[in-house]
PDB file of C-alpha atoms and ligand atoms in Angstrom:
ATOM      1  CA  MET M 273       0.059  -0.053  -0.175  1.00 73.00           C
ATOM      2  CA  ASN M 274       1.299   3.375  -0.896  1.00 88.00           C
ATOM      3  CA  GLU M 275       0.086   6.836  -2.022  1.00 90.00           C
ATOM      4  CA  GLN M 276       0.036   5.723  -5.679  1.00 92.00           C
ATOM      5  CA  THR M 277      -2.470   2.982  -4.915  1.00 95.00           C
ATOM      6  CA  TRP M 278      -4.677   5.454  -2.765  1.00 96.00           C
ATOM      7  CA  HIS M 279      -4.754   7.629  -5.777  1.00 96.00           C
ATOM      8  CA  ALA M 280      -5.846   4.808  -8.272  1.00 97.00           C
ATOM      9  CA  VAL M 281      -8.616   3.852  -6.071  1.00 97.00           C
ATOM     10  CA  ASP M 282     -10.012   7.401  -5.640  1.00 97.00           C
ATOM     11  CA  ASP M 283      -9.661   7.556  -9.428  1.00 97.00           C
ATOM     12  CA  TRP M 284     -11.514   4.459  -9.793  1.00 97.00           C
ATOM     13  CA  PHE M 285     -14.148   5.765  -7.424  1.00 97.00           C
ATOM     14  CA  SER M 286     -14.410   9.256  -8.866  1.00 97.00           C
ATOM     15  CA  ASP M 287     -14.623   7.865 -12.392  1.00 96.00           C
ATOM     16  CA  ARG M 288     -17.696   5.660 -11.504  1.00 97.00           C
ATOM     17  CA  LEU M 289     -19.479   7.829  -8.806  1.00 98.00           C
ATOM     18  CA  ILE M 290     -18.879  11.455 -10.239  1.00 98.00           C
ATOM     19  CA  GLY M 291     -17.601  11.267 -13.832  1.00 95.00           C
ATOM     20  CA  ALA M 292     -17.079  14.231 -15.991  1.00 97.00           C
ATOM     21  CA  ASP M 293     -18.999  17.431 -14.330  1.00 98.00           C
ATOM     22  CA  GLU M 294     -18.478  20.483 -16.402  1.00 98.00           C
ATOM     23  CA  ALA M 295     -18.968  23.044 -13.347  1.00 98.00           C
ATOM     24  CA  LEU M 296     -16.708  21.080 -11.053  1.00 98.00           C
ATOM     25  CA  ASP M 297     -14.063  20.269 -13.604  1.00 98.00           C
ATOM     26  CA  GLY M 298     -14.243  23.726 -15.040  1.00 98.00           C
ATOM     27  CA  ALA M 299     -13.690  25.259 -11.207  1.00 98.00           C
ATOM     28  CA  LEU M 300     -10.385  23.118 -10.839  1.00 98.00           C
ATOM     29  CA  ALA M 301      -9.070  24.061 -14.110  1.00 98.00           C
ATOM     30  CA  ALA M 302      -9.911  27.819 -13.669  1.00 98.00           C
ATOM     31  CA  SER M 303      -8.313  27.622 -10.075  1.00 98.00           C
ATOM     32  CA  ALA M 304      -5.361  26.189 -11.691  1.00 98.00           C
ATOM     33  CA  GLN M 305      -5.156  28.906 -14.266  1.00 98.00           C
ATOM     34  CA  ALA M 306      -5.225  31.518 -11.598  1.00 98.00           C
ATOM     35  CA  GLY M 307      -2.571  29.822  -9.480  1.00 98.00           C
ATOM     36  CA  LEU M 308      -4.457  28.735  -6.586  1.00 98.00           C
ATOM     37  CA  ARG M 309      -3.057  25.828  -4.548  1.00 98.00           C
ATOM     38  CA  ALA M 310      -4.751  22.503  -5.263  1.00 98.00           C
ATOM     39  CA  ILE M 311      -5.805  21.883  -1.691  1.00 98.00           C
ATOM     40  CA  ASN M 312      -9.452  21.716  -2.449  1.00 98.00           C
ATOM     41  CA  VAL M 313     -11.149  18.272  -1.181  1.00 98.00           C
ATOM     42  CA  ALA M 314     -10.943  15.339  -3.579  1.00 98.00           C
ATOM     43  CA  PRO M 315     -14.118  14.663  -5.780  1.00 98.00           C
ATOM     44  CA  ASN M 316     -15.203  11.784  -3.724  1.00 98.00           C
ATOM     45  CA  GLN M 317     -14.746  13.785  -0.656  1.00 98.00           C
ATOM     46  CA  GLY M 318     -16.800  16.609  -1.866  1.00 98.00           C
ATOM     47  CA  LYS M 319     -19.468  14.287  -2.635  1.00 98.00           C
ATOM     48  CA  PHE M 320     -19.056  12.989   0.954  1.00 98.00           C
ATOM     49  CA  LEU M 321     -19.836  16.566   2.296  1.00 98.00           C
ATOM     50  CA  HIS M 322     -22.675  16.814  -0.115  1.00 98.00           C
ATOM     51  CA  LEU M 323     -24.353  13.787   0.720  1.00 98.00           C
ATOM     52  CA  LEU M 324     -24.062  14.723   4.594  1.00 98.00           C
ATOM     53  CA  ALA M 325     -25.663  17.739   3.966  1.00 98.00           C
ATOM     54  CA  ARG M 326     -28.401  16.089   2.027  1.00 98.00           C
ATOM     55  CA  ILE M 327     -28.940  13.468   4.525  1.00 97.00           C
ATOM     56  CA  GLN M 328     -29.337  16.196   7.225  1.00 96.00           C
ATOM     57  CA  GLY M 329     -31.686  18.329   5.142  1.00 98.00           C
ATOM     58  CA  ALA M 330     -29.622  21.423   5.444  1.00 98.00           C
ATOM     59  CA  ARG M 331     -30.955  24.682   4.042  1.00 98.00           C
ATOM     60  CA  ARG M 332     -28.441  26.839   5.640  1.00 99.00           C
ATOM     61  CA  ILE M 333     -24.738  26.025   5.083  1.00 99.00           C
ATOM     62  CA  LEU M 334     -21.684  27.852   6.366  1.00 99.00           C
ATOM     63  CA  GLU M 335     -18.187  27.198   4.971  1.00 99.00           C
ATOM     64  CA  ILE M 336     -15.174  28.698   6.541  1.00 99.00           C
ATOM     65  CA  GLY M 337     -12.255  28.736   3.655  1.00 99.00           C
ATOM     66  CA  THR M 338     -13.623  29.038   0.312  1.00 99.00           C
ATOM     67  CA  LEU M 339     -10.440  28.717  -2.019  1.00 98.00           C
ATOM     68  CA  GLY M 340     -11.537  28.552  -5.374  1.00 98.00           C
ATOM     69  CA  GLY M 341     -15.242  27.331  -4.486  1.00 98.00           C
ATOM     70  CA  TYR M 342     -14.720  23.641  -5.210  1.00 99.00           C
ATOM     71  CA  SER M 343     -16.227  22.143  -1.948  1.00 99.00           C
ATOM     72  CA  ALA M 344     -18.716  25.173  -2.108  1.00 99.00           C
ATOM     73  CA  ILE M 345     -20.197  23.680  -5.249  1.00 99.00           C
ATOM     74  CA  TRP M 346     -20.543  20.492  -3.805  1.00 99.00           C
ATOM     75  CA  LEU M 347     -22.219  21.868  -0.750  1.00 99.00           C
ATOM     76  CA  ALA M 348     -24.464  24.407  -2.684  1.00 99.00           C
ATOM     77  CA  ARG M 349     -25.777  21.751  -4.918  1.00 98.00           C
ATOM     78  CA  ALA M 350     -27.223  19.873  -1.528  1.00 98.00           C
ATOM     79  CA  LEU M 351     -29.326  22.759  -1.002  1.00 98.00           C
ATOM     80  CA  PRO M 352     -33.161  23.063  -1.741  1.00 98.00           C
ATOM     81  CA  GLU M 353     -34.269  25.858  -4.120  1.00 97.00           C
ATOM     82  CA  ASP M 354     -34.612  28.287  -1.293  1.00 97.00           C
ATOM     83  CA  GLY M 355     -31.222  27.277   0.496  1.00 98.00           C
ATOM     84  CA  THR M 356     -28.262  29.294   1.279  1.00 98.00           C
ATOM     85  CA  LEU M 357     -24.458  28.841   1.485  1.00 99.00           C
ATOM     86  CA  VAL M 358     -22.345  31.374   3.156  1.00 99.00           C
ATOM     87  CA  SER M 359     -18.509  30.838   2.447  1.00 99.00           C
ATOM     88  CA  LEU M 360     -15.699  32.810   4.228  1.00 99.00           C
ATOM     89  CA  GLU M 361     -12.436  33.570   2.624  1.00 98.00           C
ATOM     90  CA  PHE M 362      -9.640  35.897   3.548  1.00 98.00           C
ATOM     91  CA  SER M 363      -8.052  36.310  -0.017  1.00 98.00           C
ATOM     92  CA  PRO M 364     -10.028  38.562  -2.371  1.00 98.00           C
ATOM     93  CA  GLU M 365      -8.107  36.913  -5.323  1.00 98.00           C
ATOM     94  CA  ASN M 366      -9.489  33.419  -4.343  1.00 98.00           C
ATOM     95  CA  ALA M 367     -12.955  34.956  -3.614  1.00 98.00           C
ATOM     96  CA  ALA M 368     -12.951  36.335  -7.117  1.00 98.00           C
ATOM     97  CA  VAL M 369     -12.105  32.969  -8.586  1.00 98.00           C
ATOM     98  CA  ALA M 370     -14.687  31.221  -6.401  1.00 98.00           C
ATOM     99  CA  ARG M 371     -17.403  33.472  -7.284  1.00 98.00           C
ATOM    100  CA  ALA M 372     -16.730  33.218 -10.885  1.00 98.00           C
ATOM    101  CA  ASN M 373     -16.520  29.261 -10.531  1.00 98.00           C
ATOM    102  CA  LEU M 374     -20.065  29.261  -8.635  1.00 98.00           C
ATOM    103  CA  ALA M 375     -21.578  31.516 -11.370  1.00 98.00           C
ATOM    104  CA  ARG M 376     -20.492  29.074 -14.052  1.00 98.00           C
ATOM    105  CA  ALA M 377     -21.976  26.419 -11.808  1.00 98.00           C
ATOM    106  CA  GLY M 378     -25.434  28.207 -11.891  1.00 98.00           C
ATOM    107  CA  LEU M 379     -25.222  28.539  -8.207  1.00 98.00           C
ATOM    108  CA  SER M 380     -24.764  32.412  -7.712  1.00 98.00           C
ATOM    109  CA  ASP M 381     -28.329  32.873  -6.284  1.00 98.00           C
ATOM    110  CA  LYS M 382     -27.644  30.617  -3.451  1.00 98.00           C
ATOM    111  CA  VAL M 383     -24.042  31.241  -2.444  1.00 98.00           C
ATOM    112  CA  THR M 384     -22.356  34.490  -0.843  1.00 98.00           C
ATOM    113  CA  VAL M 385     -18.785  34.505  -0.676  1.00 99.00           C
ATOM    114  CA  VAL M 386     -17.799  36.887   2.162  1.00 98.00           C
ATOM    115  CA  THR M 387     -14.277  38.385   1.800  1.00 98.00           C
ATOM    116  CA  GLY M 388     -12.369  39.045   4.947  1.00 98.00           C
ATOM    117  CA  LEU M 389     -10.671  37.309   7.814  1.00 98.00           C
ATOM    118  CA  ALA M 390     -13.167  34.531   8.961  1.00 98.00           C
ATOM    119  CA  LEU M 391     -13.293  35.360  12.517  1.00 98.00           C
ATOM    120  CA  ASP M 392     -14.392  38.862  11.735  1.00 98.00           C
ATOM    121  CA  SER M 393     -16.972  37.636   9.521  1.00 98.00           C
ATOM    122  CA  LEU M 394     -18.191  35.255  11.910  1.00 98.00           C
ATOM    123  CA  ASP M 395     -18.158  37.973  14.876  1.00 98.00           C
ATOM    124  CA  ALA M 396     -20.394  40.043  12.473  1.00 98.00           C
ATOM    125  CA  MET M 397     -22.881  37.459  11.732  1.00 98.00           C
ATOM    126  CA  VAL M 398     -23.114  36.832  15.661  1.00 98.00           C
ATOM    127  CA  SER M 399     -23.669  40.484  16.368  1.00 98.00           C
ATOM    128  CA  ASP M 400     -26.233  40.604  13.382  1.00 98.00           C
ATOM    129  CA  GLY M 401     -28.306  37.975  14.750  1.00 97.00           C
ATOM    130  CA  THR M 402     -27.910  35.709  11.692  1.00 98.00           C
ATOM    131  CA  PRO M 403     -30.227  32.693  11.747  1.00 98.00           C
ATOM    132  CA  PRO M 404     -28.692  29.505  12.758  1.00 98.00           C
ATOM    133  CA  PHE M 405     -26.708  27.366  10.065  1.00 99.00           C
ATOM    134  CA  ASP M 406     -27.828  23.654   9.818  1.00 98.00           C
ATOM    135  CA  PHE M 407     -24.312  22.485   8.520  1.00 99.00           C
ATOM    136  CA  VAL M 408     -20.853  24.088   8.681  1.00 99.00           C
ATOM    137  CA  PHE M 409     -17.519  23.060   7.081  1.00 99.00           C
ATOM    138  CA  ILE M 410     -14.523  24.169   8.699  1.00 99.00           C
ATOM    139  CA  ASP M 411     -11.581  24.185   6.258  1.00 99.00           C
ATOM    140  CA  ALA M 412      -9.417  27.363   6.569  1.00 98.00           C
ATOM    141  CA  ASP M 413      -6.364  27.953   8.710  1.00 98.00           C
ATOM    142  CA  LYS M 414      -6.338  24.964  11.219  1.00 98.00           C
ATOM    143  CA  ARG M 415      -4.782  26.728  14.130  1.00 98.00           C
ATOM    144  CA  SER M 416      -7.878  28.944  14.343  1.00 98.00           C
ATOM    145  CA  ASN M 417     -10.227  25.983  14.724  1.00 98.00           C
ATOM    146  CA  PRO M 418     -10.901  26.531  18.320  1.00 98.00           C
ATOM    147  CA  GLN M 419     -11.973  30.149  17.731  1.00 98.00           C
ATOM    148  CA  TYR M 420     -14.124  29.275  14.720  1.00 99.00           C
ATOM    149  CA  LEU M 421     -15.907  26.715  16.879  1.00 98.00           C
ATOM    150  CA  GLU M 422     -16.785  29.069  19.462  1.00 98.00           C
ATOM    151  CA  ARG M 423     -18.293  31.293  16.963  1.00 98.00           C
ATOM    152  CA  VAL M 424     -19.916  28.518  15.109  1.00 98.00           C
ATOM    153  CA  LEU M 425     -21.797  27.390  18.370  1.00 98.00           C
ATOM    154  CA  LYS M 426     -23.287  30.998  18.487  1.00 98.00           C
ATOM    155  CA  LEU M 427     -24.494  30.367  14.965  1.00 98.00           C
ATOM    156  CA  ALA M 428     -25.912  26.888  15.575  1.00 98.00           C
ATOM    157  CA  ARG M 429     -29.072  25.100  16.809  1.00 98.00           C
ATOM    158  CA  PRO M 430     -29.540  21.813  18.362  1.00 98.00           C
ATOM    159  CA  GLY M 431     -29.149  19.408  15.184  1.00 98.00           C
ATOM    160  CA  THR M 432     -26.441  21.560  13.553  1.00 98.00           C
ATOM    161  CA  VAL M 433     -23.817  19.355  11.880  1.00 98.00           C
ATOM    162  CA  ILE M 434     -20.166  20.559  12.141  1.00 98.00           C
ATOM    163  CA  VAL M 435     -17.473  18.957   9.902  1.00 99.00           C
ATOM    164  CA  ALA M 436     -13.819  19.806   9.982  1.00 99.00           C
ATOM    165  CA  ASP M 437     -11.254  18.972   7.403  1.00 98.00           C
ATOM    166  CA  ASN M 438      -7.551  17.963   7.750  1.00 98.00           C
ATOM    167  CA  VAL M 439      -7.661  16.809  11.362  1.00 98.00           C
ATOM    168  CA  VAL M 440      -5.319  13.925  10.914  1.00 98.00           C
ATOM    169  CA  ARG M 441      -2.326  15.716   8.864  1.00 95.00           C
ATOM    170  CA  SER M 442      -0.386  12.443   8.047  1.00 97.00           C
ATOM    171  CA  GLY M 443      -0.597  11.304  11.763  1.00 96.00           C
ATOM    172  CA  ARG M 444       0.704  14.537  13.066  1.00 98.00           C
ATOM    173  CA  ILE M 445      -2.433  14.905  15.363  1.00 98.00           C
ATOM    174  CA  ALA M 446      -1.329  12.168  17.432  1.00 98.00           C
ATOM    175  CA  ASP M 447       2.389  13.001  17.692  1.00 98.00           C
ATOM    176  CA  PRO M 448       3.272  14.255  20.980  1.00 95.00           C
ATOM    177  CA  ASN M 449       6.560  15.851  19.776  1.00 97.00           C
ATOM    178  CA  ASP M 450       4.589  17.870  16.713  1.00 98.00           C
ATOM    179  CA  HIS M 451       4.057  21.343  18.277  1.00 98.00           C
ATOM    180  CA  ASP M 452       3.130  23.110  14.766  1.00 98.00           C
ATOM    181  CA  ALA M 453       0.667  25.817  15.404  1.00 98.00           C
ATOM    182  CA  ASP M 454      -1.949  24.145  13.266  1.00 98.00           C
ATOM    183  CA  VAL M 455      -1.440  20.943  14.911  1.00 98.00           C
ATOM    184  CA  VAL M 456      -1.751  22.317  18.428  1.00 98.00           C
ATOM    185  CA  GLY M 457      -4.927  24.366  17.120  1.00 98.00           C
ATOM    186  CA  LEU M 458      -6.416  20.848  16.048  1.00 98.00           C
ATOM    187  CA  ARG M 459      -5.803  19.253  19.434  1.00 98.00           C
ATOM    188  CA  ASP M 460      -7.375  22.291  21.249  1.00 98.00           C
ATOM    189  CA  TYR M 461     -10.164  21.859  18.643  1.00 98.00           C
ATOM    190  CA  PHE M 462     -10.809  18.198  19.776  1.00 98.00           C
ATOM    191  CA  ASP M 463     -10.294  19.279  23.598  1.00 98.00           C
ATOM    192  CA  ARG M 464     -13.069  21.765  23.326  1.00 98.00           C
ATOM    193  CA  LEU M 465     -15.332  19.220  21.383  1.00 98.00           C
ATOM    194  CA  THR M 466     -15.090  16.708  24.070  1.00 98.00           C
ATOM    195  CA  GLN M 467     -15.221  19.308  26.916  1.00 97.00           C
ATOM    196  CA  ASP M 468     -18.794  20.672  25.843  1.00 98.00           C
ATOM    197  CA  ALA M 469     -21.358  18.260  26.882  1.00 97.00           C
ATOM    198  CA  ARG M 470     -23.706  19.598  24.224  1.00 97.00           C
ATOM    199  CA  LEU M 471     -21.283  18.147  21.391  1.00 98.00           C
ATOM    200  CA  ASP M 472     -20.927  14.755  20.231  1.00 98.00           C
ATOM    201  CA  THR M 473     -18.031  13.947  18.018  1.00 98.00           C
ATOM    202  CA  THR M 474     -16.187  11.145  15.993  1.00 98.00           C
ATOM    203  CA  ALA M 475     -13.239  11.409  13.618  1.00 98.00           C
ATOM    204  CA  VAL M 476     -12.348   9.239  10.807  1.00 98.00           C
ATOM    205  CA  GLN M 477      -9.090   8.860   8.775  1.00 98.00           C
ATOM    206  CA  THR M 478      -8.985   8.985   5.053  1.00 97.00           C
ATOM    207  CA  VAL M 479      -6.336   7.960   2.507  1.00 97.00           C
ATOM    208  CA  GLY M 480      -6.706   8.834  -1.145  1.00 97.00           C
ATOM    209  CA  SER M 481      -5.646  11.699  -3.813  1.00 95.00           C
ATOM    210  CA  LYS M 482      -5.200  13.981  -0.817  1.00 95.00           C
ATOM    211  CA  GLY M 483      -2.643  11.860   1.106  1.00 96.00           C
ATOM    212  CA  TRP M 484      -3.326  10.477   4.602  1.00 96.00           C
ATOM    213  CA  ASP M 485      -5.824  12.674   6.529  1.00 98.00           C
ATOM    214  CA  GLY M 486      -9.394  12.738   8.031  1.00 98.00           C
ATOM    215  CA  PHE M 487     -12.684  14.597   9.066  1.00 98.00           C
ATOM    216  CA  ALA M 488     -13.968  15.359  12.425  1.00 98.00           C
ATOM    217  CA  ILE M 489     -17.883  15.148  12.391  1.00 98.00           C
ATOM    218  CA  THR M 490     -19.800  16.785  15.333  1.00 98.00           C
ATOM    219  CA  VAL M 491     -23.516  17.054  16.130  1.00 98.00           C
ATOM    220  CA  VAL M 492     -24.880  19.821  18.341  1.00 98.00           C
ATOM    221  CA  GLY M 493     -27.232  18.568  21.019  1.00 96.00           C
ATOM    222  CA  GLY M 494     -29.939  20.106  22.764  1.00 77.00           C
TER     223      GLY M 494
HETATM  224  N1  SAH E 526     -12.740  24.431   1.154  1.00 64.95           N
HETATM  225  C1  SAH E 526     -11.818  24.411  -0.027  1.00 64.95           C
HETATM  226  C2  SAH E 526     -10.470  24.613   0.608  1.00 64.95           C
HETATM  227  C3  SAH E 526     -10.075  25.740   1.383  1.00 64.95           C
HETATM  228  S1  SAH E 526      -8.363  25.843   1.397  1.00 64.95           S
HETATM  229  C4  SAH E 526     -12.237  23.419  -1.010  1.00 64.95           C
HETATM  230  O1  SAH E 526     -12.188  22.380  -0.302  1.00 64.95           O
HETATM  231  O2  SAH E 526     -12.399  23.638  -2.212  1.00 64.95           O
HETATM  232  C5  SAH E 526      -8.261  27.068   2.832  1.00 64.95           C
HETATM  233  C6  SAH E 526      -8.802  28.513   2.335  1.00 64.95           C
HETATM  234  O3  SAH E 526      -8.974  29.156   3.695  1.00 64.95           O
HETATM  235  C7  SAH E 526      -7.800  29.290   1.460  1.00 64.95           C
HETATM  236  O4  SAH E 526      -8.383  29.712   0.465  1.00 64.95           O
HETATM  237  C8  SAH E 526      -7.189  30.538   2.518  1.00 64.95           C
HETATM  238  O5  SAH E 526      -7.081  31.690   1.913  1.00 64.95           O
HETATM  239  C9  SAH E 526      -8.404  30.514   3.553  1.00 64.95           C
HETATM  240  N2  SAH E 526      -7.910  31.077   4.816  1.00 64.95           N
HETATM  241  C10 SAH E 526      -6.964  30.888   5.368  1.00 64.95           C
HETATM  242  N3  SAH E 526      -7.015  31.720   6.566  1.00 64.95           N
HETATM  243  C11 SAH E 526      -8.089  32.332   6.608  1.00 64.95           C
HETATM  244  C12 SAH E 526      -8.808  33.169   7.423  1.00 64.95           C
HETATM  245  N4  SAH E 526      -8.244  33.455   8.623  1.00 64.95           N
HETATM  246  N5  SAH E 526     -10.049  33.665   7.088  1.00 64.95           N
HETATM  247  C13 SAH E 526     -10.610  33.272   6.016  1.00 64.95           C
HETATM  248  N6  SAH E 526     -10.344  32.575   5.117  1.00 64.95           N
HETATM  249  C14 SAH E 526      -8.902  31.958   5.505  1.00 64.95           C
HETATM  250  C1  DHB E 527      -3.731  22.202   3.233  1.00 64.95           C
HETATM  251  C2  DHB E 527      -5.172  22.851   3.580  1.00 64.95           C
HETATM  252  C3  DHB E 527      -6.304  22.120   3.213  1.00 64.95           C
HETATM  253  O1  DHB E 527      -7.423  22.449   3.688  1.00 64.95           O
HETATM  254  C4  DHB E 527      -6.274  20.819   2.698  1.00 64.95           C
HETATM  255  O2  DHB E 527      -7.359  20.312   2.684  1.00 64.95           O
HETATM  256  C5  DHB E 527      -4.983  20.335   2.372  1.00 64.95           C
HETATM  257  C6  DHB E 527      -3.795  20.888   2.673  1.00 64.95           C
HETATM  258  C7  DHB E 527      -2.816  23.138   3.508  1.00 64.95           C
HETATM  259  O3  DHB E 527      -2.714  24.101   3.926  1.00 64.95           O
HETATM  260  O4  DHB E 527      -1.562  22.559   3.069  1.00 64.95           O
HETATM  261 MG1   MG E 528      -9.025  21.059   3.678  1.00 64.95          MG
END
């Protein structure tokens, strides 16, 4: 087993389960053309998020970390006609690429990409009394996950699902000698998840075209 076989299996699944998709393929091509780093979720991971949001019946979705809008397309496609996705992105350049990709996907009416530091945008939504989100995908600077969680819980309701990407980082999460700020932030994120009696969480490791990583999945209780 090695990264090459993980890739081959991801390609095998993506060929069969997703196939060619003009909006998704175009978003990746335009993102590469604009010089964005290819750190979007894999196609089968994007579909995993999409299915989770549909299973949950999400009408209001929040994403932290837009990049070129690849995961945003998957999430927005899970929404009903009158559903909404708000996606937060620090980089105006990334946000512009994402907005163009979402427009080409026919999703502009459902998606708002908010430019700025995610913490500022979250604080603004909290003070504006923004209605709760049903589903939240956290995928920005991992060191800030603890602060994101604190704000997200103010924008959540009982039943809200919170998914965090990249919680394994090739095993670094469990390496006590690894003191990288993002890894430390992710450990703090798990500590907060487990210390809050309202929250129920699991985490699953993934291998594939994105290497060895994983998701944390949380449901907010009553
Ligand atoms: N969810 C995307 C990938 C996001 S990559 C997908 O799978 O398609 C992480 C993104 O978070 C980058 O675009 C980066 O610019 C953004 N980001 C990093 N720090 C941020 C911050 N403090 N506030 C908002 N966005 C941030
Ligand atoms: C990185 C960020 C991501 O969200 C991801 O899925 C993979 C890599 C990164 O910053 O390196
Ligand atoms: Mg990620």
